[in-house]
Amino acid sequence: MTTTLAALPVSVRSVYDEVVARNPHETEFLQAVHEVLDSIGPVLDAHPEYADAGILERIVEPERQIMFRVPWVDDDGILRVNRGYRIQFNSALGPYKGGLRFHPSVNLSIIKFLGFEQIFKNALTGQGIGGAKGGADFDPHGRSDAEVMRFCQSFMAELYRHIGEHTDVPAGDIGVGGREIGYLFGMYRKITNRHESGVLTGKGTGWGGAQVRTEATGYGAVFFVQEMLAVHGESLDGKRVGVSGSGNVAIYAIDKARQLGGLPVTASDSSGYVIDEAGIDVDLLRQLKEVERARIAEYAARRPGARFVEGAKPWTEQIDIAIPSATQNEIDEADAEALVAGGVRAVAEGANMPSTPEAVEVFRAAGVLFGPGKAVNAGGVATSALEMTQNAGREHWSFADSEHRLRGIMRDVHAAAFTAARHYGREGDYVVGANCAGFERVANAMLAQGVL
Ligand code: NDP
């Protein structure tokens, strides 16, 4: 996917040019850096001391980049070799924190873009966690449980030496759910001979996992939508909600949207999407995706009235609230125009960077409320931080208590982004607000801690 990036303000151009020169082929990483640099001008103007301390030059360079071989043997006895990554981007605010992605598309650029975004997202949560991301170009689709287990064990046989509850705390992402976290944690425990609960988050609730972590990203995204709508005196009631993806984020965004009076009508995977005018049946979706690991077409096969559209994305449907929850750059300019033509009121990024820069421009020009991923999906990592807190204190909070805390965190994340945008004269622009608020928190910590 190629995207066109607009010219940057003079104050940040030389930093960006240096990033391009150093990382010439990393298109997703460059896109993410560009987006942040493009929006933090007002903060840089207000804090000349950041330039003196070289904050920008340092923040765009990961503190540490780890790449490693992951050899494993498949069920036919054939040796496979994948590539593993852990990019520890910034630890000024706390231990590195960010998910692991297992997907064939994973490469250095994608992990660096995700790690870079994670710095500012984590800062926005106010939870004292640094930014990191990792993963491998391994495809769990069609692999047996035993193969996934062997892969996870080999992956952890290297990763364990770089992580720890005070150092770096990975979690799940695309292709890494409860099953994978279980195998990874088991191997970490075996190698280190320590039951160090806080080393991974997203664990099962019976062995150190937090209530609501599974639901947190999707629920949090819908709470963010509620906040955006509330500013304009509107609610989710009766609104048609279009969700892409049918994984962890999508399922629980659909679930919460329905609970709060919205009508979620779509879900998708890489084979196409389903439209269900009666509202997506979350129990059926969970059964198909979490238990049977089936393709999305099966939803339409089992649900009377639902229709499967092969090889397409859901954005041409009539949708009031769009929550893209699959992957990066899944909404391009044409998709954004289709959404606007269909009367979309708000777009909330459940996934990381699902909208191309051109798509964001279309939403901006049309006056669509637009919540960027680093604010909208911050509920996942925030609840991971709550899991770390519970692990450290050997506590276990109830579902209701945890959901209440998540609701409060999303209110605060929205307020931080909204207030920063207003403070810097860009009221209603959540991209500017989220980037400025997150950047300021990290920059202040880096400034205080000296040149490292
Ligand atoms: P899952 O693996 O649970 O689900 C991913 C979903 O997106 C699947 O339905 C998958 O379909 C679809 N998908 C993935 N890649 C593509 C593609 N290239 N084209 C079309 N569809 C695709 O992942 P999550 O739900 O955990 O993550 C979804 C997004 O949310 C990612 O951007 C992730 O970074 C972000 N995110 C996740 C958090 C979490 O807590 N899980 C936290 C914050 C952000 P298929 O099975 O066919 O590949």
XYZ file of C-alpha atoms and ligand atoms in Angstrom:
500
model
C 0.000 0.000 0.000
C 1.501 3.361 -0.979
C 0.181 6.554 0.505
C 0.870 10.184 -0.315
C 2.264 12.167 2.592
C 1.767 15.942 2.668
C 4.691 18.349 3.163
C 5.639 18.784 6.809
C 6.155 22.051 8.699
C 9.743 23.362 8.403
C 10.411 22.847 12.139
C 10.221 19.050 11.858
C 11.231 18.476 8.260
C 14.924 17.779 8.886
C 14.060 15.183 11.557
C 11.686 13.440 9.175
C 14.226 13.552 6.320
C 16.734 11.857 8.612
C 14.186 9.152 9.501
C 13.544 8.565 5.788
C 17.261 8.364 5.057
C 17.802 5.831 7.839
C 14.693 3.707 7.185
C 14.089 4.174 3.452
C 11.820 1.199 2.784
C 9.777 1.206 5.986
C 6.593 2.724 4.581
C 4.275 2.015 7.516
C 6.831 3.314 10.023
C 7.381 6.467 7.970
C 3.601 6.962 7.731
C 3.238 6.762 11.517
C 6.175 9.116 12.182
C 4.840 11.549 9.593
C 1.415 11.633 11.228
C 2.849 12.445 14.637
C 5.357 15.041 13.384
C 2.635 16.674 11.317
C 0.463 17.339 14.344
C 2.769 18.268 17.230
C 3.915 21.652 15.904
C 1.960 23.584 18.565
C 3.623 21.618 21.391
C 7.095 22.183 19.936
C 6.377 25.917 19.652
C 5.250 26.019 23.289
C 8.314 24.077 24.503
C 11.536 25.293 22.875
C 13.449 23.266 25.481
C 12.428 20.053 23.656
C 14.522 21.078 20.635
C 17.546 21.867 22.835
C 17.331 18.384 24.367
C 16.939 16.660 20.988
C 13.654 15.069 22.034
C 12.448 14.586 18.458
C 15.712 13.134 17.190
C 15.693 10.618 20.053
C 12.001 9.713 20.108
C 11.964 8.522 16.485
C 14.812 6.055 17.109
C 13.939 2.874 19.067
C 15.918 2.364 22.273
C 16.533 -1.247 21.250
C 15.621 -3.455 18.261
C 15.720 -7.217 18.584
C 15.331 -9.600 15.636
C 15.718 -13.340 15.953
C 15.334 -16.726 14.294
C 12.335 -18.851 15.324
C 12.849 -22.465 14.171
C 10.085 -25.031 14.768
C 8.874 -28.340 13.373
C 5.397 -28.711 11.856
C 3.056 -31.714 12.216
C 4.567 -33.335 9.111
C 8.042 -33.190 10.611
C 9.127 -30.369 8.299
C 11.442 -27.720 9.767
C 10.127 -24.150 9.476
C 11.985 -20.926 10.178
C 10.234 -17.648 10.984
C 11.575 -14.265 11.993
C 10.775 -12.822 15.416
C 10.884 -9.167 16.499
C 10.745 -7.090 19.637
C 11.153 -3.350 19.234
C 11.635 -1.630 22.606
C 10.883 1.901 21.556
C 10.707 4.118 24.608
C 10.798 3.434 28.351
C 10.743 6.993 29.736
C 7.324 6.500 31.339
C 7.648 2.892 32.520
C 8.538 -0.648 31.438
C 8.125 -1.308 27.723
C 4.556 -2.417 26.972
C 2.888 -3.486 23.739
C 1.481 -6.509 21.976
C 2.877 -9.341 19.882
C 1.513 -9.840 16.360
C 1.689 -13.179 14.512
C 0.750 -12.564 10.878
C 2.491 -13.341 7.563
C 2.652 -9.614 6.739
C 4.799 -8.824 9.805
C 8.091 -7.115 9.019
C 10.368 -4.564 10.673
C 8.424 -1.599 9.305
C 5.097 -2.820 10.677
C 6.487 -3.619 14.117
C 8.255 -0.245 14.276
C 5.108 1.656 13.278
C 3.142 -0.164 15.941
C 5.854 0.386 18.566
C 6.078 4.080 17.743
C 2.300 4.529 18.023
C 2.346 2.591 21.259
C 4.581 5.197 22.961
C 1.956 7.921 22.654
C -1.030 5.647 23.240
C 0.460 4.367 26.471
C 1.283 7.908 27.564
C -2.340 8.925 26.923
C -3.627 6.278 29.321
C -1.730 7.965 32.168
C -0.640 4.516 33.412
C 3.186 4.713 33.552
C 4.072 2.333 30.719
C 6.616 2.716 27.915
C 6.084 1.743 24.274
C 7.094 -1.468 22.461
C 5.786 -3.994 19.945
C 6.834 -7.391 18.712
C 5.753 -10.418 16.742
C 6.668 -12.763 13.955
C 5.830 -13.459 10.308
C 4.130 -16.678 11.427
C 0.600 -17.436 10.227
C -1.455 -19.314 12.848
C -4.341 -19.844 10.381
C -4.747 -23.516 9.584
C -2.093 -24.590 12.104
C -2.915 -27.194 14.732
C -2.803 -26.339 18.449
C 0.358 -28.438 18.721
C 2.066 -26.456 15.946
C 1.059 -23.138 17.520
C 2.403 -24.392 20.856
C 5.757 -25.406 19.378
C 6.044 -22.086 17.588
C 5.240 -20.110 20.770
C 7.773 -22.136 22.744
C 10.526 -21.494 20.201
C 9.606 -17.789 20.066
C 9.823 -17.514 23.859
C 13.104 -19.468 23.966
C 14.694 -16.262 22.658
C 12.289 -13.555 23.831
C 12.532 -14.490 27.519
C 15.980 -12.929 27.895
C 14.674 -9.494 26.827
C 11.479 -9.230 28.915
C 10.431 -9.151 32.578
C 7.790 -7.519 34.750
C 9.981 -4.432 35.323
C 11.585 -4.461 31.883
C 9.150 -5.285 29.102
C 5.643 -6.741 29.307
C 4.224 -8.099 26.011
C 0.521 -8.834 25.346
C -1.595 -10.038 22.410
C -2.393 -8.454 19.047
C -3.399 -9.887 15.658
C -2.950 -13.671 15.760
C -2.020 -13.699 19.436
C -4.969 -14.382 21.745
C -5.520 -16.301 24.961
C -4.220 -19.602 23.531
C -0.902 -18.103 22.401
C -0.407 -16.082 25.618
C -0.897 -19.332 27.563
C 1.820 -21.174 25.614
C 4.169 -18.177 25.792
C 3.703 -17.762 29.536
C 4.181 -21.475 30.148
C 7.516 -21.467 28.320
C 8.691 -18.319 30.137
C 7.867 -19.942 33.480
C 9.670 -23.132 32.508
C 12.866 -21.425 31.315
C 13.167 -18.913 34.148
C 11.779 -21.122 36.918
C 9.752 -18.123 38.106
C 5.983 -17.684 38.238
C 6.319 -14.028 37.286
C 2.680 -13.188 36.541
C 3.392 -9.622 35.495
C 5.649 -10.572 32.570
C 2.767 -10.984 30.094
C -0.765 -9.617 30.040
C -3.884 -11.121 28.511
C -3.486 -14.249 30.639
C -6.400 -16.522 31.519
C -8.417 -15.243 34.462
C -7.716 -18.482 36.359
C -3.934 -17.884 36.388
C -3.244 -14.189 36.800
C -5.310 -12.625 34.015
C -7.511 -9.605 34.630
C -11.259 -9.483 34.198
C -12.272 -7.392 31.157
C -8.826 -7.598 29.455
C -10.350 -9.702 26.669
C -13.180 -7.230 26.164
C -11.188 -4.060 26.906
C -10.108 -2.815 23.469
C -13.511 -3.268 21.823
C -15.460 -2.011 24.828
C -13.066 0.921 25.205
C -13.510 1.884 21.542
C -17.271 2.100 21.998
C -16.863 4.102 25.222
C -14.720 6.524 23.221
C -17.483 6.810 20.599
C -19.955 7.601 23.378
C -17.689 10.414 24.565
C -17.255 11.881 21.066
C -21.010 11.830 20.476
C -21.794 13.243 23.926
C -19.809 16.422 23.121
C -22.485 17.064 20.485
C -25.412 15.968 22.632
C -25.792 12.717 20.674
C -25.817 9.058 21.672
C -25.419 5.611 20.132
C -29.119 4.939 20.393
C -30.466 3.475 17.154
C -27.258 4.211 15.221
C -26.085 1.694 12.622
C -22.586 0.588 13.538
C -20.241 -0.818 10.879
C -17.387 -2.905 12.230
C -14.612 -4.552 10.223
C -12.691 -7.583 11.438
C -14.074 -10.401 13.535
C -11.245 -10.859 16.004
C -10.749 -9.708 19.548
C -11.334 -5.988 18.999
C -14.232 -6.382 16.557
C -16.196 -8.928 18.598
C -16.235 -6.834 21.751
C -16.856 -3.547 19.910
C -19.932 -5.219 18.416
C -20.929 -6.552 21.826
C -20.700 -3.185 23.611
C -22.272 -1.210 20.751
C -25.291 -3.484 21.000
C -25.468 -3.224 24.800
C -25.472 0.569 24.520
C -28.370 0.740 22.058
C -26.519 0.755 18.719
C -27.237 -1.657 15.870
C -23.982 -3.332 14.744
C -24.670 -4.567 11.224
C -21.322 -5.772 9.836
C -18.292 -7.933 10.627
C -15.528 -9.136 8.303
C -12.306 -11.067 7.839
C -9.766 -11.207 5.050
C -12.207 -13.163 2.852
C -15.063 -10.602 2.856
C -17.799 -9.216 5.111
C -21.247 -10.091 6.397
C -24.209 -7.741 6.709
C -26.950 -8.569 9.188
C -29.806 -6.055 9.305
C -31.172 -7.621 12.482
C -27.895 -6.830 14.245
C -24.817 -9.064 14.502
C -25.393 -12.015 16.844
C -22.348 -11.794 19.136
C -22.761 -15.273 20.584
C -22.721 -16.828 17.112
C -19.737 -14.698 16.073
C -17.790 -15.708 19.185
C -18.606 -19.375 18.651
C -17.402 -19.222 15.042
C -14.283 -17.144 15.604
C -13.106 -17.948 19.136
C -14.090 -21.615 19.286
C -14.330 -23.008 15.743
C -11.837 -20.553 14.137
C -14.130 -20.542 11.068
C -14.287 -18.094 8.154
C -16.805 -15.245 8.266
C -18.943 -16.725 5.430
C -20.038 -19.344 7.933
C -21.871 -16.610 9.882
C -24.190 -15.963 6.928
C -24.614 -19.707 6.390
C -25.914 -20.139 9.953
C -27.805 -16.889 10.479
C -31.123 -16.424 8.630
C -31.287 -13.024 6.903
C -27.533 -12.358 6.977
C -25.600 -11.998 3.715
C -21.922 -12.667 2.900
C -20.170 -10.378 0.419
C -17.004 -12.037 -0.825
C -13.731 -10.166 -1.291
C -15.139 -6.787 -0.224
C -14.963 -4.394 2.742
C -18.088 -3.214 4.566
C -17.616 0.524 3.938
C -20.138 0.841 1.088
C -22.979 -0.125 3.431
C -25.074 2.605 5.056
C -23.276 3.155 8.365
C -23.622 5.900 11.003
C -20.635 4.881 13.140
C -17.640 3.071 11.610
C -15.279 1.133 13.867
C -12.514 -0.331 11.659
C -11.045 -3.156 13.766
C -9.021 -5.348 11.384
C -5.651 -3.935 10.283
C -3.593 -0.955 9.087
C -4.613 1.011 5.973
C -7.896 -0.880 5.543
C -9.811 2.366 4.784
C -8.399 4.144 1.742
C -9.605 7.353 0.103
C -12.335 5.609 -1.935
C -13.590 3.734 1.150
C -13.702 7.010 3.096
C -15.641 8.688 0.302
C -18.114 5.789 0.283
C -18.583 6.121 4.043
C -19.145 9.884 3.745
C -21.609 9.349 0.885
C -23.458 6.897 3.126
C -23.799 9.577 5.814
C -21.229 8.374 8.358
C -21.252 10.532 11.507
C -18.204 9.178 13.345
C -15.199 6.961 12.642
C -13.417 5.408 15.614
C -10.249 3.439 14.875
C -10.394 0.170 16.811
C -7.373 -1.064 14.840
C -3.995 0.662 14.674
C -3.778 3.154 11.779
C -6.626 1.575 9.747
C -7.204 4.823 7.817
C -4.721 6.044 5.212
C -3.715 9.737 5.419
C -5.916 10.422 2.374
C -8.892 8.814 4.107
C -8.325 10.933 7.215
C -8.352 14.040 4.991
C -11.702 12.976 3.499
C -13.198 12.599 6.985
C -11.742 15.938 8.090
C -13.091 17.777 5.048
C -16.557 16.259 5.550
C -16.683 17.190 9.254
C -16.884 13.547 10.364
C -15.950 12.957 14.011
C -12.678 11.049 13.792
C -11.042 9.190 16.691
C -7.484 7.947 15.956
C -6.426 4.469 17.054
C -3.961 5.604 19.664
C -6.838 7.161 21.625
C -9.761 4.921 20.637
C -8.075 1.545 21.229
C -6.069 2.589 24.299
C -8.484 0.689 26.563
C -6.682 -2.575 25.779
C -3.277 -1.534 26.991
C -4.768 0.455 29.865
C -6.484 -2.694 31.124
C -3.206 -4.570 30.639
C -1.651 -2.036 32.997
C -4.467 -2.790 35.459
C -3.567 -6.482 35.079
C 0.060 -5.621 35.981
C -1.148 -3.730 39.051
C -3.243 -6.691 40.176
C -0.348 -9.107 39.569
C 2.027 -6.927 41.590
C -0.412 -6.804 44.526
C -1.677 -10.400 44.080
C -5.174 -8.967 43.777
C -8.140 -9.899 41.622
C -10.743 -7.267 40.866
C -14.298 -8.101 39.795
C -15.636 -7.724 36.263
C -17.870 -4.817 37.277
C -15.045 -3.013 39.071
C -12.661 -3.508 36.135
C -15.207 -2.338 33.583
C -15.935 0.701 35.717
C -12.212 1.552 35.759
C -11.992 1.056 31.979
C -14.965 3.392 31.498
C -13.196 6.039 33.609
C -9.901 5.617 31.739
C -11.597 6.062 28.358
C -13.331 9.185 29.646
C -9.905 10.510 30.704
C -8.256 9.553 27.393
C -11.005 11.383 25.513
C -10.713 14.391 27.816
C -6.917 14.516 27.415
C -7.161 14.473 23.603
C -10.117 16.869 23.496
C -8.560 19.350 25.919
C -5.147 19.329 24.218
C -6.763 19.985 20.817
C -8.730 22.887 22.269
C -5.645 24.233 24.103
C -3.666 24.295 20.868
C -6.478 25.914 18.866
C -7.651 22.784 17.026
C -10.866 21.945 18.908
C -12.496 18.740 17.685
C -9.308 17.448 16.012
C -8.592 14.277 17.986
C -5.524 13.430 15.883
C -3.803 16.637 16.933
C -5.162 16.334 20.479
C -4.050 12.736 21.042
C -0.609 13.274 19.517
C 0.039 16.506 21.417
C -1.163 15.175 24.781
C 0.748 11.879 24.452
C 3.909 13.486 23.111
C 4.017 16.124 25.853
C 3.900 13.489 28.623
C 6.729 11.444 27.099
C 8.830 14.485 26.200
C 8.623 15.872 29.736
C 9.812 12.544 31.176
C 12.667 12.328 28.664
C 13.668 15.898 29.440
C 13.768 15.247 33.177
C 15.801 12.031 32.796
C 18.624 13.528 30.698
C 20.145 12.552 27.384
C 19.884 8.751 27.171
P -7.332 -10.647 15.792
O -6.245 -11.484 15.258
O -8.118 -11.114 16.951
O -8.354 -10.295 14.620
C -7.929 -9.641 13.456
C -9.110 -9.552 12.515
O -8.761 -8.683 11.435
C -9.477 -10.886 11.893
O -10.849 -10.907 11.618
C -8.656 -10.886 10.596
O -9.184 -11.697 9.556
C -8.748 -9.435 10.208
N -7.568 -9.068 9.425
C -6.277 -9.122 9.823
N -5.467 -8.751 8.825
C -6.267 -8.481 7.781
C -6.041 -8.041 6.453
N -4.805 -7.816 6.006
N -7.118 -7.836 5.647
C -8.382 -8.051 6.115
N -8.659 -8.479 7.349
C -7.618 -8.678 8.162
O -6.647 -9.204 16.095
P -7.156 -8.065 17.075
O -8.630 -7.962 17.044
O -6.455 -8.245 18.361
O -6.502 -6.773 16.394
C -7.190 -6.013 15.375
C -6.562 -4.623 15.274
O -6.672 -3.956 16.550
C -5.067 -4.602 14.947
O -4.787 -3.422 14.200
C -4.408 -4.468 16.317
O -3.125 -3.894 16.249
C -5.392 -3.522 17.000
N -5.354 -3.532 18.452
C -5.608 -4.675 19.172
C -5.596 -4.651 20.546
C -5.985 -5.841 21.355
O -6.125 -5.670 22.585
N -6.173 -7.011 20.798
C -5.234 -3.420 21.284
C -5.070 -2.258 20.437
C -5.107 -2.343 19.084
P -8.427 -13.054 9.126
O -8.647 -13.999 10.269
O -9.062 -13.448 7.861
O -6.961 -12.679 8.970
